[in-house]
Coordinates of C-alpha atoms and ligand atoms in Angstrom, one line a residue:
X1 CA 0.4 -0.2 0.2
X2 CA 1.1 3.4 -0.6
X3 CA -0.5 6.5 1.2
X4 CA -0.6 9.3 -1.6
X5 CA -2.9 11.3 -0.4
X6 CA -4.0 13.0 -3.5
X7 CA -7.6 14.0 -4.1
X8 CA -8.5 15.4 -7.3
X9 CA -11.7 17.8 -7.2
X10 CA -14.0 19.1 -10.2
X11 CA -12.3 22.0 -9.4
X12 CA -8.5 20.9 -9.3
X13 CA -6.2 18.7 -8.0
X14 CA -5.3 18.9 -4.3
X15 CA -1.9 17.9 -2.9
X16 CA 0.3 18.9 0.0
X17 CA 0.9 22.6 0.3
X18 CA 3.9 22.2 1.8
X19 CA 5.8 26.4 0.8
X20 CA 2.8 29.6 1.4
X21 CA 1.9 31.9 -1.2
X22 CA -0.2 31.6 -4.2
X23 CA 0.1 32.1 -8.4
X24 CA -0.3 31.1 -11.7
X25 CA 1.2 29.9 -14.7
X26 CA 2.2 27.8 -17.6
X27 CA 3.6 24.3 -15.6
X28 CA 7.1 22.8 -17.5
X29 CA 8.2 19.4 -16.7
X30 CA 11.4 17.9 -15.8
X31 CA 13.3 16.4 -18.9
X32 CA 13.0 13.0 -18.8
X33 CA 16.6 10.8 -19.0
X34 CA 17.2 10.2 -21.6
X35 CA 15.8 6.3 -23.0
X36 CA 18.6 4.3 -24.8
X37 CA 17.4 2.8 -28.1
X38 CA 15.9 -0.6 -28.7
X39 CA 18.9 -1.7 -31.8
X40 CA 22.6 -2.0 -30.1
X41 CA 24.3 -1.3 -32.1
X42 CA 27.9 -2.9 -33.3
X43 CA 31.1 -2.2 -31.3
X44 CA 33.8 -1.2 -33.8
X45 CA 36.0 0.6 -32.3
X46 CA 36.3 -0.8 -28.3
X47 CA 39.2 2.2 -27.0
X48 CA 37.4 4.6 -28.7
X49 CA 34.1 4.0 -26.9
X50 CA 36.1 3.4 -23.5
X51 CA 38.0 6.8 -24.8
X52 CA 34.4 8.6 -25.0
X53 CA 32.6 6.9 -22.2
X54 CA 35.8 8.5 -20.3
X55 CA 35.1 11.7 -21.6
X56 CA 31.2 11.6 -20.4
X57 CA 31.8 11.0 -16.9
X58 CA 34.5 13.8 -16.8
X59 CA 32.1 16.1 -18.3
X60 CA 29.7 15.8 -15.7
X61 CA 32.1 15.7 -13.3
X62 CA 32.8 19.5 -14.8
X63 CA 29.5 20.2 -14.9
X64 CA 28.4 18.8 -11.4
X65 CA 31.9 20.3 -9.9
X66 CA 30.8 23.5 -11.9
X67 CA 27.0 23.9 -11.2
X68 CA 27.8 22.9 -7.0
X69 CA 30.9 26.1 -7.4
X70 CA 27.3 28.0 -7.9
X71 CA 25.3 26.8 -4.5
X72 CA 26.2 27.2 -1.1
X73 CA 26.1 23.9 1.6
X74 CA 24.0 20.7 1.5
X75 CA 23.5 21.3 -2.3
X76 CA 26.9 22.3 -3.1
X77 CA 27.9 18.8 -1.6
X78 CA 25.9 17.2 -3.3
X79 CA 27.1 18.2 -5.6
X80 CA 30.0 17.8 -5.1
X81 CA 30.0 13.7 -3.9
X82 CA 28.1 13.7 -7.5
X83 CA 31.0 14.2 -9.8
X84 CA 33.1 12.7 -8.2
X85 CA 31.1 9.1 -8.4
X86 CA 31.2 10.3 -12.3
X87 CA 35.6 9.8 -12.1
X88 CA 35.3 7.0 -9.7
X89 CA 37.7 4.2 -11.1
X90 CA 35.5 1.3 -10.1
X91 CA 33.2 2.9 -12.1
X92 CA 35.7 3.7 -15.9
X93 CA 36.9 0.1 -15.0
X94 CA 32.9 -1.9 -15.2
X95 CA 32.7 0.4 -18.0
X96 CA 35.4 -0.4 -19.6
X97 CA 34.2 -4.1 -19.0
X98 CA 31.2 -4.0 -20.7
X99 CA 32.8 -2.2 -23.5
X100 CA 35.6 -6.0 -24.6
X101 CA 32.1 -7.2 -24.4
X102 CA 30.7 -5.6 -26.7
X103 CA 28.4 -3.2 -25.6
X104 CA 28.7 0.5 -26.9
X105 CA 29.8 3.3 -24.4
X106 CA 26.0 4.3 -23.6
X107 CA 25.5 1.5 -22.5
X108 CA 28.4 0.0 -20.5
X109 CA 27.3 2.9 -19.0
X110 CA 23.8 2.3 -18.1
X111 CA 25.4 -1.6 -17.2
X112 CA 28.1 -0.3 -14.5
X113 CA 26.7 2.1 -12.6
X114 CA 23.4 -0.6 -12.0
X115 CA 26.1 -3.3 -10.7
X116 CA 26.7 0.2 -8.9
X117 CA 23.5 0.8 -7.6
X118 CA 23.7 -3.1 -6.9
X119 CA 26.1 -2.7 -4.6
X120 CA 25.5 -0.4 -3.0
X121 CA 21.7 -1.2 -2.2
X122 CA 23.6 -4.5 -0.4
X123 CA 25.3 -2.5 2.1
X124 CA 21.6 -0.2 2.7
X125 CA 21.8 3.1 5.2
X126 CA 23.4 5.8 3.9
X127 CA 25.1 4.0 0.8
X128 CA 22.4 2.8 -0.3
X129 CA 20.6 5.9 -1.2
X130 CA 23.8 7.3 -2.8
X131 CA 22.1 5.3 -5.8
X132 CA 19.4 7.5 -6.7
X133 CA 22.9 10.6 -7.0
X134 CA 24.9 7.8 -8.7
X135 CA 21.5 7.5 -11.2
X136 CA 21.8 11.0 -12.1
X137 CA 25.5 10.4 -13.0
X138 CA 24.1 7.7 -15.7
X139 CA 21.3 9.9 -17.5
X140 CA 23.2 12.7 -17.8
X141 CA 26.1 11.0 -19.6
X142 CA 24.4 9.0 -21.8
X143 CA 22.8 12.1 -22.5
X144 CA 25.9 13.6 -23.5
X145 CA 26.8 10.4 -25.3
X146 CA 24.0 9.5 -27.5
X147 CA 23.7 13.5 -28.4
X148 CA 19.8 13.4 -26.5
X149 CA 19.5 17.3 -24.3
X150 CA 20.7 16.3 -20.3
X151 CA 18.0 15.8 -17.7
X152 CA 17.4 18.2 -15.7
X153 CA 15.3 21.6 -15.2
X154 CA 12.9 22.7 -18.6
X155 CA 14.1 25.9 -20.0
X156 CA 10.9 27.1 -21.9
X157 CA 11.8 31.3 -21.8
X158 CA 8.8 32.4 -19.8
X159 CA 8.3 32.4 -15.6
X160 CA 6.6 29.0 -15.6
X161 CA 6.1 25.6 -13.0
X162 CA 8.1 23.4 -12.6
X163 CA 6.0 20.1 -12.3
X164 CA 7.8 16.5 -11.8
X165 CA 7.5 13.4 -9.9
X166 CA 10.4 14.7 -7.3
X167 CA 12.9 16.1 -7.2
X168 CA 16.3 15.7 -6.1
X169 CA 19.0 17.5 -3.8
X170 CA 20.8 17.9 -7.4
X171 CA 17.4 19.7 -8.4
X172 CA 16.8 22.1 -6.2
X173 CA 20.5 23.2 -5.8
X174 CA 19.8 24.4 -9.7
X175 CA 16.4 26.3 -9.6
X176 CA 16.6 29.3 -11.4
X177 CA 14.7 32.6 -10.8
X178 CA 12.2 31.5 -13.9
X179 CA 10.6 29.1 -11.1
X180 CA 7.3 30.6 -9.6
X181 CA 6.5 28.0 -8.2
X182 CA 6.6 23.4 -7.6
X183 CA 4.2 21.2 -8.2
X184 CA 5.8 17.8 -7.4
X185 CA 3.5 13.9 -7.6
X186 CA 5.5 12.4 -4.4
X187 CA 7.8 14.3 -2.0
X188 CA 6.6 15.2 1.8
X189 CA 5.8 17.7 4.1
X190 CA 10.3 17.4 4.9
X191 CA 11.4 16.4 1.0
X192 CA 14.3 19.1 0.2
X193 CA 11.6 19.8 -2.4
X194 CA 9.5 21.7 0.6
X195 CA 12.9 23.2 2.3
X196 CA 14.1 24.9 -0.2
X197 CA 11.4 25.8 -1.9
X198 CA 10.4 27.1 1.8
X199 CA 14.4 29.1 1.6
X200 CA 12.8 30.5 -1.5
X201 CA 10.1 31.4 -0.6
X202 CA 8.3 29.6 -3.7
X203 CA 5.1 27.8 -3.4
X204 CA 5.2 24.5 -3.0
X205 CA 2.7 21.2 -3.0
X206 CA 4.0 17.8 -3.4
X207 CA 2.0 14.4 -3.0
X208 CA -0.6 16.6 -6.4
X209 CA -1.2 13.4 -7.8
X210 CA -2.4 13.6 -11.8
X211 CA 0.0 17.0 -11.8
X212 CA 2.0 14.9 -14.6
X213 CA -1.2 14.1 -16.8
X214 CA -1.0 17.9 -17.6
X215 CA 0.7 18.9 -21.1
X216 CA 3.1 21.3 -20.3
X217 CA 2.8 25.1 -20.8
X218 CA -1.1 23.8 -19.5
X219 CA -1.9 26.9 -17.1
X220 CA -2.7 26.8 -13.9
X221 CA -3.1 28.5 -10.2
X222 CA -0.8 27.1 -7.5
X223 CA -1.8 27.6 -3.1
X224 CA 1.4 26.4 -1.4
X225 CA -1.1 27.0 1.5
X226 CA -4.2 25.3 0.9
X227 CA -2.3 22.5 -1.4
X228 CA -4.8 23.4 -4.6
X229 CA -3.7 23.1 -8.1
X230 CA -6.6 24.8 -10.6
X231 CA -5.8 24.7 -14.2
X232 CA -7.1 28.2 -14.8
X233 CA -7.3 30.3 -19.0
X234 CA -4.5 32.1 -19.5
X235 CA -5.9 35.0 -19.6
X236 CA -6.2 34.1 -15.8
X237 CA -2.9 34.4 -15.0
X238 CA -2.7 37.5 -15.1
X239 CA -4.9 37.6 -12.6
X240 CA -4.1 35.4 -10.0
X241 CA -0.9 36.9 -10.2
X242 CA -1.5 40.0 -9.7
X243 CA -4.0 38.9 -6.5
X244 CA -0.6 37.5 -5.2
X245 CA 1.5 40.0 -5.7
X246 CA -1.3 42.0 -3.7
X247 CA -1.5 39.3 -0.7
X248 CA 2.5 39.8 -0.7
X249 CA 2.2 43.2 -0.1
X250 CA 0.2 43.3 2.6
X251 CA 1.9 40.4 4.8
X252 CA 4.9 42.2 4.2
X253 CA 3.1 45.8 5.3
X254 CA 2.4 43.2 8.6
X255 CA 5.5 43.7 11.2
X256 CA 6.2 43.4 14.8
X257 CA 6.0 40.5 16.8
X258 CA 3.9 37.4 16.9
X259 CA 0.9 37.9 18.9
X260 CA -3.4 36.3 18.5
X261 CA -5.7 39.4 16.8
X262 CA -6.8 40.0 20.6
X263 CA -3.0 40.3 22.2
X264 CA -1.6 36.8 22.5
X265 CA 2.3 36.9 21.8
X266 CA 2.8 33.8 19.9
X267 CA 6.9 34.8 19.9
X268 CA 8.0 34.0 16.0
X269 CA 11.3 32.5 15.4
X270 CA 13.6 31.5 12.7
X271 CA 15.3 28.3 12.0
X272 CA 18.8 29.0 10.7
X273 CA 21.8 27.2 9.4
X274 CA 24.1 29.4 9.9
X275 CA 24.5 33.6 9.7
X276 CA 22.7 33.9 5.8
X277 CA 19.6 32.4 7.1
X278 CA 18.8 35.4 9.8
X279 CA 16.7 37.5 8.5
X280 CA 15.8 41.2 10.9
X281 CA 12.2 40.1 11.0
X282 CA 12.0 38.0 13.2
X283 CA 12.0 37.9 17.6
X284 CA 14.7 35.4 17.8
X285 CA 16.2 32.4 16.5
X286 CA 14.2 29.6 18.0
X287 CA 16.0 26.8 15.8
X288 CA 20.2 26.7 15.1
X289 CA 21.8 24.0 13.7
X290 CA 24.8 23.2 14.1
X291 CA 25.5 20.3 12.1
X292 CA 25.5 22.4 9.1
X293 CA 28.7 23.4 9.9
X294 CA 29.9 20.5 9.8
X295 CA 29.0 19.1 7.7
X296 CA 32.1 17.8 5.1
X297 CA 34.1 18.0 7.5
X298 CA 36.5 14.6 7.5
X299 CA 37.9 15.9 11.4
X300 CA 36.6 17.2 15.0
X301 CA 36.4 20.8 15.3
X302 CA 38.1 22.8 17.7
X303 CA 36.6 23.9 20.7
X304 CA 38.2 27.6 19.2
X305 CA 36.5 26.7 15.9
X306 CA 32.7 26.2 17.4
X307 CA 33.4 28.7 19.2
X308 CA 34.0 31.2 16.1
X309 CA 31.3 30.4 13.8
X310 CA 27.9 30.4 16.8
X311 CA 30.0 34.6 17.7
X312 CA 29.1 35.0 14.1
X313 CA 25.5 33.2 14.2
X314 CA 24.6 35.5 17.9
X315 CA 25.9 38.0 16.5
X316 CA 23.9 38.5 13.7
X317 CA 20.7 37.6 16.2
X318 CA 18.5 40.7 18.0
X319 CA 16.5 38.0 20.0
X320 CA 17.2 35.2 22.4
X321 CA 18.8 32.1 20.1
X322 CA 18.0 28.4 21.1
X323 CA 21.2 26.5 20.0
X324 CA 20.4 22.9 19.4
X325 CA 24.3 20.5 20.1
X326 CA 24.7 18.1 17.0
X327 CA 22.0 16.0 15.9
X328 CA 24.1 13.2 13.2
X329 CA 23.2 10.0 12.5
X330 CA 20.5 9.5 10.0
X331 CA 19.4 12.1 7.5
X332 CA 22.5 13.6 8.8
X333 CA 25.7 12.0 8.6
X334 CA 28.6 13.5 10.2
X335 CA 31.7 11.3 8.9
X336 CA 34.3 13.2 11.2
X337 CA 32.1 10.9 14.0
X338 CA 32.4 7.6 11.8
X339 CA 29.9 6.3 13.3
X340 CA 29.1 2.6 12.9
X341 CA 26.8 1.6 10.3
X342 CA 22.9 -0.1 11.5
X343 CA 19.9 -1.4 9.7
X344 CA 18.2 1.0 10.8
X345 CA 20.0 4.5 11.5
X346 CA 17.1 6.7 12.0
X347 CA 16.0 4.4 15.1
X348 CA 20.0 4.0 16.2
X349 CA 22.3 6.0 17.8
X350 CA 21.5 9.5 16.1
X351 CA 21.4 13.2 18.3
X352 CA 21.9 13.2 21.6
X353 CA 22.5 9.5 21.3
X354 CA 26.1 10.1 20.0
X355 CA 27.2 11.6 22.9
X356 CA 27.5 8.2 25.0
X357 CA 30.0 6.6 22.7
X358 CA 31.0 11.0 22.1
X359 CA 30.5 12.3 25.2
X360 CA 33.8 14.7 24.0
X361 CA 32.0 16.5 21.4
X362 CA 29.1 17.3 23.4
X363 CA 31.4 18.7 26.2
X364 CA 33.5 20.5 23.0
X365 CA 30.7 22.1 21.3
X366 CA 28.7 23.0 25.2
X367 CA 32.1 24.8 25.5
X368 CA 32.5 26.4 22.7
X369 CA 28.7 27.3 23.3
X370 CA 29.5 28.9 26.5
X371 CA 32.5 30.7 25.3
X372 CA 30.7 32.5 22.2
X373 CA 27.7 33.4 24.2
X374 CA 30.4 35.3 27.1
X375 CA 32.2 37.3 24.5
X376 CA 28.4 38.1 22.3
X377 CA 26.6 38.8 25.0
X378 CA 23.6 37.0 24.0
X379 CA 21.0 35.2 25.0
X380 CA 21.7 32.1 24.4
X381 CA 19.3 28.7 25.1
X382 CA 20.9 25.3 24.6
X383 CA 18.6 22.2 23.5
X384 CA 19.3 18.8 22.4
X385 CA 17.8 16.5 19.4
X386 CA 16.4 12.8 19.8
X387 CA 15.8 12.8 23.3
X388 CA 13.9 9.6 25.3
X389 CA 13.5 9.7 28.7
X390 CA 13.4 12.1 31.4
X391 CA 16.6 10.9 32.7
X392 CA 18.6 11.5 28.9
X393 CA 17.1 15.0 29.7
X394 CA 18.3 14.9 33.1
X395 CA 21.8 14.4 32.1
X396 CA 22.1 16.6 28.8
X397 CA 21.0 20.0 31.0
X398 CA 23.8 18.9 33.9
X399 CA 26.2 19.2 31.5
X400 CA 24.4 22.1 29.8
X401 CA 24.9 23.9 33.3
X402 CA 27.9 22.1 33.8
X403 CA 29.1 24.2 31.1
X404 CA 27.8 27.1 32.4
X405 CA 25.2 28.1 30.7
X406 CA 21.9 28.7 32.7
X407 CA 19.0 27.9 30.0
X408 CA 18.7 24.1 29.3
X409 CA 16.3 21.8 26.3
X410 CA 15.2 19.3 25.3
X411 CA 13.6 18.5 21.3
X412 CA 10.2 16.7 21.6
X413 CA 11.0 13.9 18.4
X414 CA 10.2 11.1 20.0
X415 CA 6.8 9.3 21.0
X416 CA 8.0 8.3 24.3
X417 CA 9.7 11.8 25.1
X418 CA 6.2 13.1 24.2
X419 CA 3.8 10.6 26.6
X420 CA 6.0 11.5 29.1
X421 CA 6.0 15.9 28.4
X422 CA 5.8 16.2 32.0
X423 CA 8.3 14.0 33.9
X424 CA 10.5 15.6 31.2
X425 CA 9.8 19.5 31.6
X426 CA 11.2 18.8 35.3
X427 CA 14.3 18.3 34.5
X428 CA 14.5 21.3 31.9
X429 CA 13.6 24.8 31.6
X430 CA 12.2 24.4 28.2
X431 CA 10.8 21.8 25.0
X432 CA 10.9 22.7 21.2
X433 CA 8.6 20.2 19.4
X434 CA 10.8 18.6 16.1
X435 CA 7.2 18.2 14.4
X436 CA 9.4 16.7 11.3
X437 CA 10.4 13.8 12.9
X438 CA 7.5 13.6 15.9
X439 CA 5.6 13.2 12.2
X440 CA 8.0 10.1 11.5
X441 CA 8.5 8.4 14.9
X442 CA 4.2 8.3 15.4
X443 CA 3.3 7.1 12.5
X444 CA 6.6 5.0 11.4
X445 CA 7.0 6.1 7.7
X446 CA 10.9 6.8 6.9
X447 CA 10.6 11.4 6.3
X448 CA 13.5 11.0 3.8
X449 CA 10.2 8.7 1.1
X450 CA 7.8 10.6 -0.6
X451 CA 5.4 7.7 -1.2
X452 CA 4.9 8.3 3.0
X453 CA 4.1 11.1 2.4
X454 CA 0.2 11.4 3.6
X455 CA 1.7 9.5 6.6
X456 CA 4.3 12.0 7.2
X457 CA 1.7 14.9 7.1
X458 CA 1.4 16.9 11.2
X459 CA -2.0 17.1 10.0
X460 CA -1.9 13.0 11.3
X461 CA -4.8 13.2 14.7
X462 CA -2.0 11.3 16.7
X463 CA 0.6 14.1 15.8
X464 CA -2.1 16.6 16.4
X465 CA -2.5 14.7 20.0
X466 CA 1.2 14.1 21.4
X467 CA 1.9 17.3 20.3
X468 CA -1.3 18.7 22.1
X469 CA 0.1 17.0 25.4
X470 CA 3.2 18.3 25.3
X471 CA 1.3 21.1 25.1
X472 CA -0.6 20.7 28.8
X473 CA 2.4 19.9 30.6
X474 CA 4.4 23.3 29.6
X475 CA 1.1 24.9 31.3
X476 CA 1.2 22.6 34.3
X477 CA 4.4 23.7 34.5
X478 CA 4.8 26.6 33.7
X479 CA 7.4 26.5 31.0
X480 CA 8.2 26.5 27.1
X481 CA 6.2 24.7 24.3
X482 CA 7.5 25.7 21.3
X483 CA 7.2 23.7 17.8
X484 CA 10.4 24.0 15.5
X485 CA 9.4 21.6 12.4
X486 CA 8.4 22.5 9.2
X487 CA 4.9 22.5 10.2
X488 CA 5.3 25.8 12.1
X489 CA 5.8 27.9 9.1
X490 CA 1.7 26.0 8.1
X491 CA -0.6 29.2 8.6
X492 CA -3.0 27.2 9.4
X493 CA -0.9 25.3 11.4
X494 CA 0.4 27.7 13.1
X495 CA -3.2 29.3 14.4
X496 CA -3.8 24.8 15.6
X497 CA -0.9 24.9 17.6
X498 CA -1.6 28.2 18.8
X499 CA -4.7 26.7 19.8
X500 CA -2.9 23.7 22.0
X501 CA -1.4 26.8 23.9
X502 CA 2.1 26.0 21.8
X503 CA 4.4 29.1 23.2
X504 CA 6.4 30.0 20.8
X505 CA 6.8 29.0 16.2
X506 CA 10.2 28.8 14.7
X507 CA 10.1 28.6 10.8
X508 CA 12.2 28.9 8.1
X509 CA 12.1 32.9 7.7
X510 CA 10.4 33.0 4.1
X511 CA 6.9 31.8 5.6
X512 CA 7.2 33.5 8.4
X513 CA 5.1 36.9 7.1
X514 CA 2.2 34.3 6.1
X515 CA 2.4 33.5 9.8
X516 CA 2.5 36.2 11.2
X517 CA -0.6 37.6 9.2
X518 CA -2.3 34.6 10.0
X519 CA -2.3 34.8 13.6
X520 CA -3.0 38.8 13.3
X521 CA -6.4 38.3 12.5
X522 CA -7.8 36.1 14.5
X523 CA -8.0 36.0 18.3
X524 CA -6.9 32.8 20.7
X525 CA -10.4 32.0 21.2
X526 CA -10.6 31.0 17.7
X527 CA -7.6 29.1 17.3
X528 CA -9.1 27.2 20.3
X529 CA -12.0 26.6 18.4
X530 CA -9.4 25.4 15.4
X531 CA -7.5 23.4 17.1
X532 CA -10.7 21.4 18.6
X533 CA -11.9 21.3 14.2
X534 CA -8.6 19.7 14.2
X535 CA -7.7 17.5 16.7
X536 CA -11.3 15.8 16.4
X537 CA -10.8 15.2 12.1
X538 CA -11.1 11.9 11.5
X539 CA -7.7 12.4 9.5
X540 CA -4.7 14.3 8.2
X541 CA -6.7 15.3 4.9
X542 CA -10.0 16.2 6.7
X543 CA -8.7 18.3 9.4
X544 CA -7.0 20.6 6.7
X545 CA -10.2 21.2 5.4
X546 CA -11.7 21.7 8.3
X547 CA -10.0 24.0 9.2
X548 CA -9.0 25.9 5.9
X549 CA -12.5 25.8 5.3
X550 CA -13.6 27.7 8.4
X551 CA -10.3 29.9 7.9
X552 CA -12.0 31.2 4.5
X553 CA -15.5 31.4 5.4
X554 CA -14.4 33.6 8.6
X555 CA -12.8 35.6 6.1
X556 CA -15.6 36.2 3.5
Ligands
PEP601 C1 12.3 18.3 13.6 O1 12.3 17.1 13.6 O2 11.2 18.6 13.1 C2 13.7 19.5 13.4 C3 13.5 20.0 13.4 O3 14.5 18.4 13.0 P1 15.4 18.2 12.3 O4 14.4 19.0 10.7 O5 16.6 19.2 12.0 O6 15.4 16.9 12.0
MG602 MG1 14.8 16.5 13.7

């Protein structure tokens, strides 16, 4: 069974809105990968075929390296890794063997990549996931050898809505300024597509069945909040864009702290991975993901180096900063830790658990944070990822305090921690709910698996109940309960969370104005009513529809 949440309505297609905003434009799909002709030509010049394959792979590597220089962070790393794969001597040897066996260059590359993909799959885990990168290398090399268009982004010569099965990190890294919005058939709320679209402020809908049935150039309107994609008349496109521009102008005219219409404060904080993500318009940082500083490291960063990196971010943030200690493992592999390969890495040694075998990594990080906080005078709070028990929370809080840092919290990402939130809150000063992982673990659905988008939906009543339970525990303890998963940036869920008693919301800077406006238009009692609607709904889609319908009804 797959869990495609997608439904089709007479008025359009519906998927998961994962990055808010409206726009309209013609759809264009990713260019499909090249297909090999049915007839395999004979090999007249084996040496020539081997050198043609090598030249094509070198071309692919050079192209990927060039593209990597245009982007930063994880995106650049993904492209560099792909470039290295393209010129891996093992691949070259395998290609040569296939040519010797009578296969022309393009076929030899295809077979050799298939062989390597099988080997990767057998190793499992993170390595197995690299099989998709190899497929990209193969498609690019085969296109080069056969003189076909490079697979990847279309170039229609006009602004367009990009449609695709799903986008790889390499694709998302390369989106140009002409992309108005993204709609994918697969992909989940925490997929690369969602995170990157939000970072760029592009409306995005994932898990949208039927989107690939639309021919290229079909004009559509896209609503990244409701997830509705509708076919429209070409003449209506400018109208939708103008209305969207008016929406944006209205949103950006609202400034100031987050609060409901009746003045209940809901601080709006930022999720950042570095200084580039800090925007002036927020009340502080609710999630500083420190692992981004270390993703490409093969040796442990020194306390000095870390202190410098943290101080740079601390100095750029006006309000409080919640720094998360390293969240290594599973979807965030950090080579310098040399973590063992595991059968189920998402359930393995990750997050705070890494500190069991590497206590010095946590101690060094806390020492560096304390130094940077002292140097900059910033209001720094520290929290741990992937905490499962009250004992872990207490141990972490003790480590934070003994490093001289006054405020310690933990993330609620594991259902066991949400169920025991009261006990955890006795040990720490605050908690922050990571709905990306909380959804994954509550629904037993791998967050990197786009097929499971429907289960991963943070509107799932089971996930909302755990958020509600955690918020109640916070209220009882008189301690803050934030949400810092991607879902906090959903203007409708932000209302629901507020109604459940969540005390702050942390999100990417680009979605903050929409959340601010959404809160400003409703009273706290409205939010409580919407929270009840969502909690009482039998499933995620009904919950979203009920809340969206009530909000739209109130607005008219
Ligand atoms: C989360 O799990 O919701 C979260 C904010 O952490 P990350 O996405 O970095 O795992
Ligand atoms: Mg997490």
